[in-house]
Amino acid sequence: MIQTLQAVRGMSDILPDEAEIWENFEDIVRDWLKGYGYRPIRMPIVEPEALFHRAIGEVTDIVEKEMYAFEDALNGERLALRPEGTAGCVRAAIQHSLVASGGPQRLYYQGPMFRHERPQKGRYRQFHQIGVEALGFAGPDIDAELIIMCARLWGQLGLTDLSLELNSLGSVEERADHRTALIAYLESRRDKLDEDAQRRLHSNPLRILDTKNPAMQEIVEAAPKLFDHLGEESRAHFETVQALLTDAGIAFRINHRLVRGLDYYNRTVFEWVSDQLGAQGTVCAGGRYDALVGQLGGKPMPAAGFAMGLERLIALWRESGEAEYAVERPIPDAYMVHQGEGAQRLAFRAAEALRDVGFDVLLHCGGGSFKSQMKKADASGALLALVVGEDEVAADEIGIKPLRDGGEQHRVSFQALPEAVAGAIYGIEAQQDDEPQGGNGQGAENGGV
Ligand code: ATP
Ligand code: MG
């Protein structure tokens, strides 16, 4: 016996019922991004490993233990599957001088990301993000716009329970100032720090504040706050962001421990969190990253952005019931049944002629009796069955059988087919519109998602 192969652990297949919901979600997202002037960019999934070391930072969860990095067996290059999109997006913008030649850029991308984490609900090794990056914008206006646009998307998706957490990480100098105070504080409690914190004490103490270890909570709660080290400009920037959010009617909570997992953030950082997803509650996270472009070798330029986790967002969307409501199952206008070699050829011609004028036609493939083909036609949800047998071939005609209103089967010439199909569908739909709810509506057999 040949053993069947399974997908890699933590990497999921998205099957048709689910994938249709994803496509619907992506359609909504694309429209929403257009409304804010964002343009698509597509980067490779594989990048030089060094890109992520430089962008994300050496002492981060991603670089230390989550990255799929490997050597290209053919030429020895060190490569990595992208664990996130910002680094690649900024690399591409620098490489192609996007901002230098085109001014500030509003960009978005979507696609799979890879992190070698312990798989669990809402946490996978291949997951999907939609990322939004605004390059070349310095002011608090763009920070606020990024957050406000998220709120609009939640509204469009019908998600009502997402809450916003906000913080400011200040400037590089202000962080350095706070860092000194933080290290001194943590050193005085060294014996109470867990292994991770001990290791990060001097390399990345800010990340210790992000710890999920319950035993560490008391210590980090009482730690020196970055906020108290912010200078005039950083405070003013943060205040404007807050004022713009308040104007937009968006509620937020300032969370002094929100430091984000990646090194590159400064000033505004934010997360949108749901309490419906258990421990994996963050569905969208982002902030400002003014140093990154320079860090990757570009002419220094301010920037801000965010990334949404699609698995978590779509799970939430499904739980809310709104996804089912929005999803459109593809239902053909007509299902073509046929029997005999001549009939098959006429059926192919007829189906193509109908598609020429925009109808969706499911052509029966695989043979079988008329009876079994009609069963398939019925199950497809199509309004019409189109029937081609020997008699039809002899007359160069096609049979039209309404499937949903008990109407009579009749025959029309090949030439008259498109118009006759349009008329039959129009007639059925008009009748359905007149019926009270619960009529034999299109796709009733398909049931819910
Ligand atoms: P977490 O603290 O949950 O590990 P993170 O800070 O590592 O999140 P980001 O790098 O900010 O996450 O990624 C942005 C979003 O992408 C997250 O808020 C989440 O929705 C999603 N995400 C991140 N890692 C995963 C994963 N392994 N599986 C599914 N979604 C993920
Ligand atoms: Mg993570």
Short mmCIF file of C-alpha atoms and ligand atoms in Angstrom, two decimals:
data_model
loop_
_atom_site.label_atom_id
_atom_site.label_comp_id
_atom_site.label_asym_id
_atom_site.label_seq_id
_atom_site.Cartn_x
_atom_site.Cartn_y
_atom_site.Cartn_z
CA MET A 1 0.00 0.00 0.00
CA ILE A 2 1.20 3.49 -0.82
CA GLN A 3 1.01 5.77 2.18
CA THR A 4 -0.90 9.00 1.65
CA LEU A 5 0.93 12.24 2.25
CA GLN A 6 -0.34 14.97 4.55
CA ALA A 7 0.10 18.73 4.49
CA VAL A 8 2.98 20.03 6.62
CA ARG A 9 1.98 20.52 10.26
CA GLY A 10 0.65 24.01 10.89
CA MET A 11 0.01 24.62 7.20
CA SER A 12 -3.62 24.33 6.16
CA ASP A 13 -5.51 23.61 2.99
CA ILE A 14 -8.31 26.08 2.47
CA LEU A 15 -11.08 24.03 0.88
CA PRO A 16 -13.70 25.44 -1.51
CA ASP A 17 -16.45 26.21 1.04
CA GLU A 18 -13.90 28.12 3.08
CA ALA A 19 -11.99 29.57 0.11
CA GLU A 20 -15.16 31.18 -1.22
CA ILE A 21 -15.49 33.04 2.05
CA TRP A 22 -11.83 34.10 1.76
CA GLU A 23 -12.36 35.42 -1.75
CA ASN A 24 -15.37 37.36 -0.59
CA PHE A 25 -13.40 38.78 2.28
CA GLU A 26 -10.58 39.75 -0.08
CA ASP A 27 -13.04 41.50 -2.42
CA ILE A 28 -14.34 43.60 0.45
CA VAL A 29 -10.78 44.39 1.52
CA ARG A 30 -9.69 45.42 -1.97
CA ASP A 31 -12.62 47.85 -2.30
CA TRP A 32 -11.89 49.28 1.11
CA LEU A 33 -8.19 49.81 0.31
CA LYS A 34 -9.07 51.54 -2.94
CA GLY A 35 -11.26 53.91 -0.96
CA TYR A 36 -8.15 55.10 0.89
CA GLY A 37 -5.89 55.31 -2.14
CA TYR A 38 -3.77 52.21 -1.43
CA ARG A 39 -2.15 50.44 -4.40
CA PRO A 40 -1.11 46.80 -4.60
CA ILE A 41 2.44 45.53 -4.53
CA ARG A 42 3.52 41.87 -4.77
CA MET A 43 6.83 40.70 -3.37
CA PRO A 44 8.51 37.28 -3.51
CA ILE A 45 7.77 34.80 -0.75
CA VAL A 46 11.47 33.97 -0.48
CA GLU A 47 13.91 36.74 0.44
CA PRO A 48 17.55 36.86 1.53
CA GLU A 49 17.68 35.74 5.18
CA ALA A 50 19.75 38.83 6.02
CA LEU A 51 16.81 41.09 5.18
CA PHE A 52 14.86 39.83 8.17
CA HIS A 53 17.84 39.90 10.52
CA ARG A 54 18.35 43.55 9.67
CA ALA A 55 14.69 44.59 9.60
CA ILE A 56 13.13 42.63 12.43
CA GLY A 57 16.14 42.47 14.75
CA GLU A 58 18.37 39.65 15.96
CA VAL A 59 16.81 39.36 19.40
CA THR A 60 13.19 38.79 18.47
CA ASP A 61 10.97 35.70 18.57
CA ILE A 62 10.82 35.64 14.80
CA VAL A 63 14.54 35.73 14.08
CA GLU A 64 15.61 33.68 17.10
CA LYS A 65 13.25 30.78 16.70
CA GLU A 66 10.46 31.17 14.17
CA MET A 67 12.11 31.69 10.83
CA TYR A 68 12.19 29.14 8.04
CA ALA A 69 15.72 29.92 6.93
CA PHE A 70 17.71 27.58 4.73
CA GLU A 71 20.57 27.33 2.34
CA ASP A 72 19.77 27.21 -1.36
CA ALA A 73 21.21 23.81 -2.22
CA LEU A 74 22.13 24.98 -5.71
CA ASN A 75 24.22 28.03 -4.92
CA GLY A 76 24.64 28.17 -1.15
CA GLU A 77 22.72 31.45 -0.71
CA ARG A 78 21.06 31.93 2.68
CA LEU A 79 17.33 32.41 2.09
CA ALA A 80 14.18 32.61 4.20
CA LEU A 81 10.45 32.16 3.73
CA ARG A 82 9.08 35.58 4.64
CA PRO A 83 7.75 35.69 8.21
CA GLU A 84 6.08 39.07 7.57
CA GLY A 85 5.69 41.53 4.73
CA THR A 86 6.99 44.90 5.86
CA ALA A 87 10.66 44.05 5.35
CA GLY A 88 10.11 42.83 1.79
CA CYS A 89 7.85 45.74 0.94
CA VAL A 90 10.40 48.27 2.14
CA ARG A 91 13.19 46.38 0.38
CA ALA A 92 11.21 46.55 -2.87
CA ALA A 93 10.42 50.25 -2.42
CA ILE A 94 14.13 51.02 -1.92
CA GLN A 95 15.28 48.76 -4.74
CA HIS A 96 12.90 50.39 -7.23
CA SER A 97 13.20 53.95 -5.86
CA LEU A 98 9.41 54.11 -5.48
CA VAL A 99 9.34 57.08 -3.15
CA ALA A 100 12.26 58.94 -4.73
CA SER A 101 10.57 58.87 -8.13
CA GLY A 102 6.89 58.84 -7.18
CA GLY A 103 6.61 60.66 -3.85
CA PRO A 104 5.02 59.13 -0.74
CA GLN A 105 3.48 55.74 -1.36
CA ARG A 106 0.38 54.07 0.02
CA LEU A 107 0.92 50.34 -0.59
CA TYR A 108 -0.70 47.04 0.34
CA TYR A 109 0.10 43.38 -0.16
CA GLN A 110 -1.43 40.10 0.77
CA GLY A 111 -0.30 36.54 0.95
CA PRO A 112 1.14 33.73 3.02
CA MET A 113 3.71 34.28 5.78
CA PHE A 114 5.72 31.56 7.53
CA ARG A 115 6.73 31.19 11.16
CA HIS A 116 7.86 28.03 12.89
CA GLU A 117 5.57 28.34 15.91
CA ARG A 118 3.68 25.77 17.94
CA PRO A 119 0.47 25.32 15.95
CA GLN A 120 -2.77 25.95 17.83
CA LYS A 121 -6.08 27.70 17.22
CA GLY A 122 -5.31 31.03 15.55
CA ARG A 123 -1.59 30.29 15.30
CA TYR A 124 -0.19 28.47 12.30
CA ARG A 125 3.12 27.96 10.54
CA GLN A 126 1.74 29.21 7.27
CA PHE A 127 -0.75 32.01 7.80
CA HIS A 128 -1.98 34.92 5.72
CA GLN A 129 -1.69 38.63 6.15
CA ILE A 130 -2.93 41.71 4.42
CA GLY A 131 -0.35 44.39 5.06
CA VAL A 132 -0.68 48.12 4.52
CA GLU A 133 2.38 50.39 4.39
CA ALA A 134 2.47 54.18 4.04
CA LEU A 135 5.99 55.20 3.04
CA GLY A 136 7.27 58.78 3.18
CA PHE A 137 4.70 60.18 5.62
CA ALA A 138 6.03 61.77 8.82
CA GLY A 139 2.99 63.23 10.56
CA PRO A 140 0.51 61.82 13.05
CA ASP A 141 -2.19 62.24 10.39
CA ILE A 142 -1.21 59.04 8.59
CA ASP A 143 -1.00 57.12 11.90
CA ALA A 144 -4.56 58.17 12.64
CA GLU A 145 -5.73 57.40 9.12
CA LEU A 146 -4.30 53.87 9.32
CA ILE A 147 -6.28 53.22 12.48
CA ILE A 148 -9.45 54.92 11.29
CA MET A 149 -9.43 52.88 8.10
CA CYS A 150 -9.26 49.68 10.15
CA ALA A 151 -12.33 50.78 12.08
CA ARG A 152 -14.16 51.28 8.80
CA LEU A 153 -13.26 47.78 7.65
CA TRP A 154 -14.55 46.25 10.88
CA GLY A 155 -17.79 48.14 10.25
CA GLN A 156 -18.03 46.85 6.70
CA LEU A 157 -17.44 43.31 7.88
CA GLY A 158 -20.01 43.68 10.64
CA LEU A 159 -17.44 43.03 13.39
CA THR A 160 -18.50 44.87 16.50
CA ASP A 161 -16.36 43.57 19.31
CA LEU A 162 -12.84 44.70 18.35
CA SER A 163 -11.07 47.00 20.74
CA LEU A 164 -8.12 49.25 20.06
CA GLU A 165 -4.97 49.39 22.17
CA LEU A 166 -2.58 52.24 21.64
CA ASN A 167 0.86 53.25 22.83
CA SER A 168 3.78 55.44 21.85
CA LEU A 169 7.31 54.09 21.83
CA GLY A 170 8.87 57.52 21.33
CA SER A 171 12.04 58.18 19.39
CA VAL A 172 15.24 56.13 19.26
CA GLU A 173 16.84 58.44 21.86
CA GLU A 174 13.83 58.31 24.16
CA ARG A 175 13.82 54.54 23.97
CA ALA A 176 17.52 54.48 24.85
CA ASP A 177 16.81 56.67 27.85
CA HIS A 178 13.99 54.41 29.00
CA ARG A 179 16.09 51.34 28.30
CA THR A 180 18.72 52.41 30.80
CA ALA A 181 16.06 52.86 33.47
CA LEU A 182 14.39 49.58 32.55
CA ILE A 183 17.62 47.56 32.69
CA ALA A 184 18.46 49.04 36.09
CA TYR A 185 14.99 48.13 37.36
CA LEU A 186 15.09 44.59 35.98
CA GLU A 187 18.63 43.98 37.22
CA SER A 188 17.55 44.81 40.73
CA ARG A 189 15.02 41.94 40.40
CA ARG A 190 17.19 39.57 38.45
CA ASP A 191 16.38 36.52 40.56
CA LYS A 192 12.68 36.89 39.73
CA LEU A 193 13.15 37.00 35.95
CA ASP A 194 12.39 33.95 33.82
CA GLU A 195 14.94 32.46 31.47
CA ASP A 196 13.77 34.45 28.44
CA ALA A 197 13.92 37.70 30.36
CA GLN A 198 17.38 36.93 31.76
CA ARG A 199 18.62 36.36 28.26
CA ARG A 200 17.02 39.53 26.89
CA LEU A 201 17.92 41.75 29.81
CA HIS A 202 20.70 43.50 27.92
CA SER A 203 19.90 42.66 24.32
CA ASN A 204 16.20 43.57 24.12
CA PRO A 205 14.77 44.55 27.51
CA LEU A 206 11.74 46.26 26.00
CA ARG A 207 10.50 42.91 24.75
CA ILE A 208 10.45 41.62 28.31
CA LEU A 209 7.45 43.90 28.86
CA ASP A 210 5.63 41.87 26.22
CA THR A 211 6.04 38.60 28.15
CA LYS A 212 3.08 36.25 28.37
CA ASN A 213 4.49 34.43 31.42
CA PRO A 214 1.96 34.88 34.27
CA ALA A 215 4.73 34.73 36.87
CA MET A 216 6.33 37.82 35.35
CA GLN A 217 3.23 40.02 35.20
CA GLU A 218 3.72 41.78 38.51
CA ILE A 219 7.28 42.76 37.71
CA VAL A 220 6.51 44.15 34.28
CA GLU A 221 3.43 46.02 35.50
CA ALA A 222 5.59 48.01 37.88
CA ALA A 223 8.46 48.56 35.46
CA PRO A 224 9.45 52.09 34.33
CA LYS A 225 7.10 53.22 31.57
CA LEU A 226 8.44 54.33 28.23
CA PHE A 227 5.70 56.91 28.21
CA ASP A 228 7.36 58.81 31.07
CA HIS A 229 10.49 59.20 28.92
CA LEU A 230 8.81 60.74 25.90
CA GLY A 231 9.96 64.21 24.85
CA GLU A 232 7.90 67.15 23.72
CA GLU A 233 7.65 66.17 20.05
CA SER A 234 6.73 62.56 20.66
CA ARG A 235 4.06 63.60 23.12
CA ALA A 236 2.58 66.13 20.69
CA HIS A 237 2.61 63.52 17.91
CA PHE A 238 0.82 61.03 20.13
CA GLU A 239 -1.71 63.61 21.31
CA THR A 240 -2.64 64.51 17.73
CA VAL A 241 -3.18 60.84 16.90
CA GLN A 242 -5.48 60.53 19.90
CA ALA A 243 -7.37 63.72 19.03
CA LEU A 244 -7.98 62.53 15.46
CA LEU A 245 -9.22 59.17 16.73
CA THR A 246 -11.54 60.85 19.21
CA ASP A 247 -12.89 63.07 16.42
CA ALA A 248 -13.59 59.93 14.41
CA GLY A 249 -15.49 58.44 17.33
CA ILE A 250 -13.01 55.63 17.86
CA ALA A 251 -12.54 54.40 21.40
CA PHE A 252 -9.09 53.25 22.51
CA ARG A 253 -7.19 52.16 25.57
CA ILE A 254 -3.62 53.27 26.17
CA ASN A 255 -1.60 50.19 27.01
CA HIS A 256 1.86 51.09 28.28
CA ARG A 257 3.01 47.51 27.84
CA LEU A 258 2.18 47.42 24.17
CA VAL A 259 5.67 47.27 22.65
CA ARG A 260 5.07 44.99 19.65
CA GLY A 261 7.12 41.94 18.83
CA LEU A 262 9.32 43.55 16.21
CA ASP A 263 12.23 45.87 16.74
CA TYR A 264 11.50 48.40 14.07
CA TYR A 265 8.64 50.36 15.58
CA ASN A 266 8.80 53.87 17.04
CA ARG A 267 6.22 56.39 18.21
CA THR A 268 2.66 55.18 17.53
CA VAL A 269 1.99 51.46 17.92
CA PHE A 270 -1.43 49.83 18.01
CA GLU A 271 -3.26 46.54 18.11
CA TRP A 272 -6.86 45.61 17.42
CA VAL A 273 -7.90 42.85 19.78
CA SER A 274 -10.90 40.57 20.09
CA ASP A 275 -11.87 38.72 23.25
CA GLN A 276 -13.63 36.03 21.19
CA LEU A 277 -10.50 34.27 19.97
CA GLY A 278 -8.93 33.10 23.22
CA ALA A 279 -5.23 33.68 23.64
CA GLN A 280 -4.75 34.53 19.96
CA GLY A 281 -6.88 37.67 20.13
CA THR A 282 -4.86 40.18 18.14
CA VAL A 283 -6.23 40.45 14.61
CA CYS A 284 -4.36 43.51 13.41
CA ALA A 285 -1.18 45.19 14.58
CA GLY A 286 1.01 47.99 13.40
CA GLY A 287 2.63 51.32 13.96
CA ARG A 288 5.24 53.76 12.85
CA TYR A 289 8.72 52.61 11.80
CA ASP A 290 10.73 55.69 10.84
CA ALA A 291 14.14 54.02 11.12
CA LEU A 292 13.54 50.97 8.96
CA VAL A 293 14.15 52.42 5.51
CA GLY A 294 17.53 53.79 6.59
CA GLN A 295 18.32 50.55 8.40
CA LEU A 296 17.83 48.67 5.12
CA GLY A 297 20.14 51.00 3.24
CA GLY A 298 17.62 53.41 1.76
CA LYS A 299 17.62 57.17 2.12
CA PRO A 300 16.01 57.62 5.55
CA MET A 301 12.28 58.17 5.31
CA PRO A 302 9.40 58.04 7.77
CA ALA A 303 6.84 55.27 7.42
CA ALA A 304 3.94 53.54 9.15
CA GLY A 305 1.77 50.51 8.53
CA PHE A 306 -0.06 47.51 9.88
CA ALA A 307 -0.77 43.86 9.13
CA MET A 308 -3.95 41.88 9.66
CA GLY A 309 -4.02 38.15 10.32
CA LEU A 310 -6.60 36.67 7.95
CA GLU A 311 -7.12 33.32 9.70
CA ARG A 312 -8.09 35.11 12.92
CA LEU A 313 -10.17 37.81 11.21
CA ILE A 314 -12.05 35.37 9.03
CA ALA A 315 -12.71 33.09 12.02
CA LEU A 316 -14.21 36.09 13.75
CA TRP A 317 -16.17 37.08 10.68
CA ARG A 318 -17.61 33.58 10.44
CA GLU A 319 -18.51 33.49 14.12
CA SER A 320 -20.35 36.79 13.77
CA GLY A 321 -22.62 35.21 11.15
CA GLU A 322 -21.82 38.02 8.72
CA ALA A 323 -19.58 35.90 6.49
CA GLU A 324 -22.40 33.53 5.57
CA TYR A 325 -24.57 36.47 4.82
CA ALA A 326 -22.03 38.04 2.47
CA VAL A 327 -20.79 34.99 0.64
CA GLU A 328 -22.06 34.32 -2.84
CA ARG A 329 -21.93 30.70 -3.88
CA PRO A 330 -21.39 30.44 -7.62
CA ILE A 331 -24.60 29.05 -9.08
CA PRO A 332 -24.72 28.45 -12.83
CA ASP A 333 -27.46 29.97 -14.93
CA ALA A 334 -27.88 26.72 -16.81
CA TYR A 335 -26.77 23.09 -16.60
CA MET A 336 -26.26 21.37 -19.94
CA VAL A 337 -27.17 17.66 -20.18
CA HIS A 338 -26.54 15.62 -23.30
CA GLN A 339 -26.29 12.08 -24.59
CA GLY A 340 -24.62 10.69 -27.70
CA GLU A 341 -21.58 11.81 -29.67
CA GLY A 342 -23.46 14.27 -31.91
CA ALA A 343 -25.22 15.63 -28.84
CA GLN A 344 -21.97 16.19 -27.04
CA ARG A 345 -20.62 18.30 -29.90
CA LEU A 346 -23.78 20.39 -30.11
CA ALA A 347 -23.76 20.80 -26.31
CA PHE A 348 -20.18 22.12 -26.38
CA ARG A 349 -21.08 24.61 -29.12
CA ALA A 350 -24.22 25.73 -27.34
CA ALA A 351 -22.49 26.16 -23.98
CA GLU A 352 -19.75 28.29 -25.56
CA ALA A 353 -22.33 30.39 -27.41
CA LEU A 354 -24.08 31.10 -24.10
CA ARG A 355 -20.82 31.95 -22.34
CA ASP A 356 -20.06 34.33 -25.24
CA VAL A 357 -23.00 36.45 -24.09
CA GLY A 358 -22.17 36.18 -20.39
CA PHE A 359 -24.12 33.22 -19.03
CA ASP A 360 -22.53 30.83 -16.54
CA VAL A 361 -23.02 27.33 -17.89
CA LEU A 362 -22.11 24.04 -16.26
CA LEU A 363 -21.61 21.48 -19.01
CA HIS A 364 -22.15 17.95 -17.79
CA CYS A 365 -18.97 15.91 -18.13
CA GLY A 366 -18.56 12.22 -17.54
CA GLY A 367 -21.60 10.76 -19.31
CA GLY A 368 -24.41 8.86 -17.57
CA SER A 369 -28.14 8.52 -18.16
CA PHE A 370 -30.35 11.55 -18.70
CA LYS A 371 -31.94 10.78 -15.37
CA SER A 372 -28.69 10.94 -13.44
CA GLN A 373 -27.59 14.04 -15.35
CA MET A 374 -30.87 15.78 -14.49
CA LYS A 375 -30.26 15.01 -10.83
CA LYS A 376 -26.92 16.80 -11.08
CA ALA A 377 -28.60 19.71 -12.87
CA ASP A 378 -31.08 20.00 -10.05
CA ALA A 379 -28.42 19.84 -7.36
CA SER A 380 -26.34 22.53 -9.09
CA GLY A 381 -28.95 25.14 -8.25
CA ALA A 382 -29.18 26.23 -11.90
CA LEU A 383 -32.46 27.78 -12.99
CA LEU A 384 -32.48 25.91 -16.28
CA ALA A 385 -31.44 22.54 -17.65
CA LEU A 386 -30.47 22.58 -21.32
CA VAL A 387 -31.11 19.24 -22.96
CA VAL A 388 -29.49 17.81 -26.07
CA GLY A 389 -30.43 14.33 -27.30
CA GLU A 390 -30.61 12.67 -30.71
CA ASP A 391 -33.84 14.45 -31.69
CA GLU A 392 -32.36 17.84 -30.85
CA VAL A 393 -29.22 17.07 -32.87
CA ALA A 394 -31.32 16.11 -35.90
CA ALA A 395 -33.20 19.42 -35.69
CA ASP A 396 -30.19 21.55 -34.60
CA GLU A 397 -32.25 22.58 -31.59
CA ILE A 398 -31.74 22.67 -27.83
CA GLY A 399 -34.27 21.77 -25.17
CA ILE A 400 -34.87 24.26 -22.34
CA LYS A 401 -36.30 22.90 -19.12
CA PRO A 402 -37.02 25.31 -16.27
CA LEU A 403 -35.95 23.59 -13.06
CA ARG A 404 -37.44 25.81 -10.41
CA ASP A 405 -41.00 26.65 -11.41
CA GLY A 406 -42.32 23.41 -12.87
CA GLY A 407 -42.54 25.04 -16.32
CA GLU A 408 -42.73 22.95 -19.50
CA GLN A 409 -39.70 21.84 -21.47
CA HIS A 410 -39.58 23.39 -24.94
CA ARG A 411 -37.13 23.47 -27.83
CA VAL A 412 -35.49 26.39 -29.60
CA SER A 413 -33.11 26.64 -32.54
CA PHE A 414 -29.37 26.99 -31.92
CA GLN A 415 -29.54 30.58 -33.19
CA ALA A 416 -32.37 31.53 -30.86
CA LEU A 417 -30.80 29.92 -27.78
CA PRO A 418 -29.16 32.94 -26.06
CA GLU A 419 -32.31 35.00 -26.29
CA ALA A 420 -34.53 32.12 -25.20
CA VAL A 421 -32.30 31.43 -22.17
CA ALA A 422 -32.35 35.09 -21.23
CA GLY A 423 -36.14 35.14 -21.52
CA ALA A 424 -36.60 31.96 -19.48
CA ILE A 425 -34.32 33.19 -16.67
CA TYR A 426 -35.98 36.59 -16.66
CA GLY A 427 -39.40 34.95 -16.41
CA ILE A 428 -38.36 32.73 -13.48
CA GLU A 429 -36.70 35.57 -11.61
CA ALA A 430 -39.70 37.86 -12.07
CA GLN A 431 -41.92 35.13 -10.71
CA GLN A 432 -39.58 34.57 -7.75
CA ASP A 433 -39.63 38.29 -6.95
CA ASP A 434 -43.43 38.19 -6.79
CA GLU A 435 -43.46 35.21 -4.46
CA PRO A 436 -43.56 35.73 -0.73
CA GLN A 437 -40.43 34.66 1.17
CA GLY A 438 -39.61 30.99 1.23
CA GLY A 439 -40.32 30.50 -2.46
CA ASN A 440 -38.21 28.02 -4.35
CA GLY A 441 -35.35 30.48 -4.65
CA GLN A 442 -32.24 30.00 -6.68
CA GLY A 443 -29.71 27.76 -5.01
CA ALA A 444 -32.10 26.45 -2.37
CA GLU A 445 -30.55 23.01 -2.75
CA ASN A 446 -27.11 24.31 -2.02
CA GLY A 447 -28.02 25.15 1.53
CA GLY A 448 -25.85 27.31 3.72
CA VAL A 449 -22.08 27.43 3.77
P1 ATP B 1 1.46 37.17 18.36
O1 ATP B 1 1.77 38.01 19.54
O2 ATP B 1 0.06 36.63 18.33
O3 ATP B 1 2.49 36.12 18.08
P2 ATP B 1 2.79 38.91 16.51
O4 ATP B 1 3.05 40.14 17.27
O5 ATP B 1 3.88 37.92 16.33
O6 ATP B 1 1.49 38.18 17.10
P3 ATP B 1 2.61 40.35 14.02
O7 ATP B 1 3.97 40.02 13.58
O8 ATP B 1 2.32 41.71 14.50
O9 ATP B 1 2.13 39.28 15.10
O10 ATP B 1 1.58 39.97 12.86
C1 ATP B 1 0.38 40.69 12.63
C2 ATP B 1 -0.83 39.79 12.75
O11 ATP B 1 -0.63 38.59 12.02
C3 ATP B 1 -1.10 39.30 14.15
O12 ATP B 1 -1.82 40.26 14.88
C4 ATP B 1 -1.94 38.07 13.90
O13 ATP B 1 -3.29 38.43 13.61
C5 ATP B 1 -1.31 37.52 12.66
N1 ATP B 1 -0.37 36.43 13.00
C6 ATP B 1 0.91 36.53 13.43
N2 ATP B 1 1.45 35.32 13.61
C7 ATP B 1 0.50 34.42 13.26
C8 ATP B 1 0.43 32.99 13.20
N3 ATP B 1 1.50 32.23 13.52
N4 ATP B 1 -0.71 32.40 12.82
C9 ATP B 1 -1.79 33.14 12.48
N5 ATP B 1 -1.81 34.48 12.51
C10 ATP B 1 -0.68 35.12 12.89
MG MG B 2 4.35 36.07 17.20
#
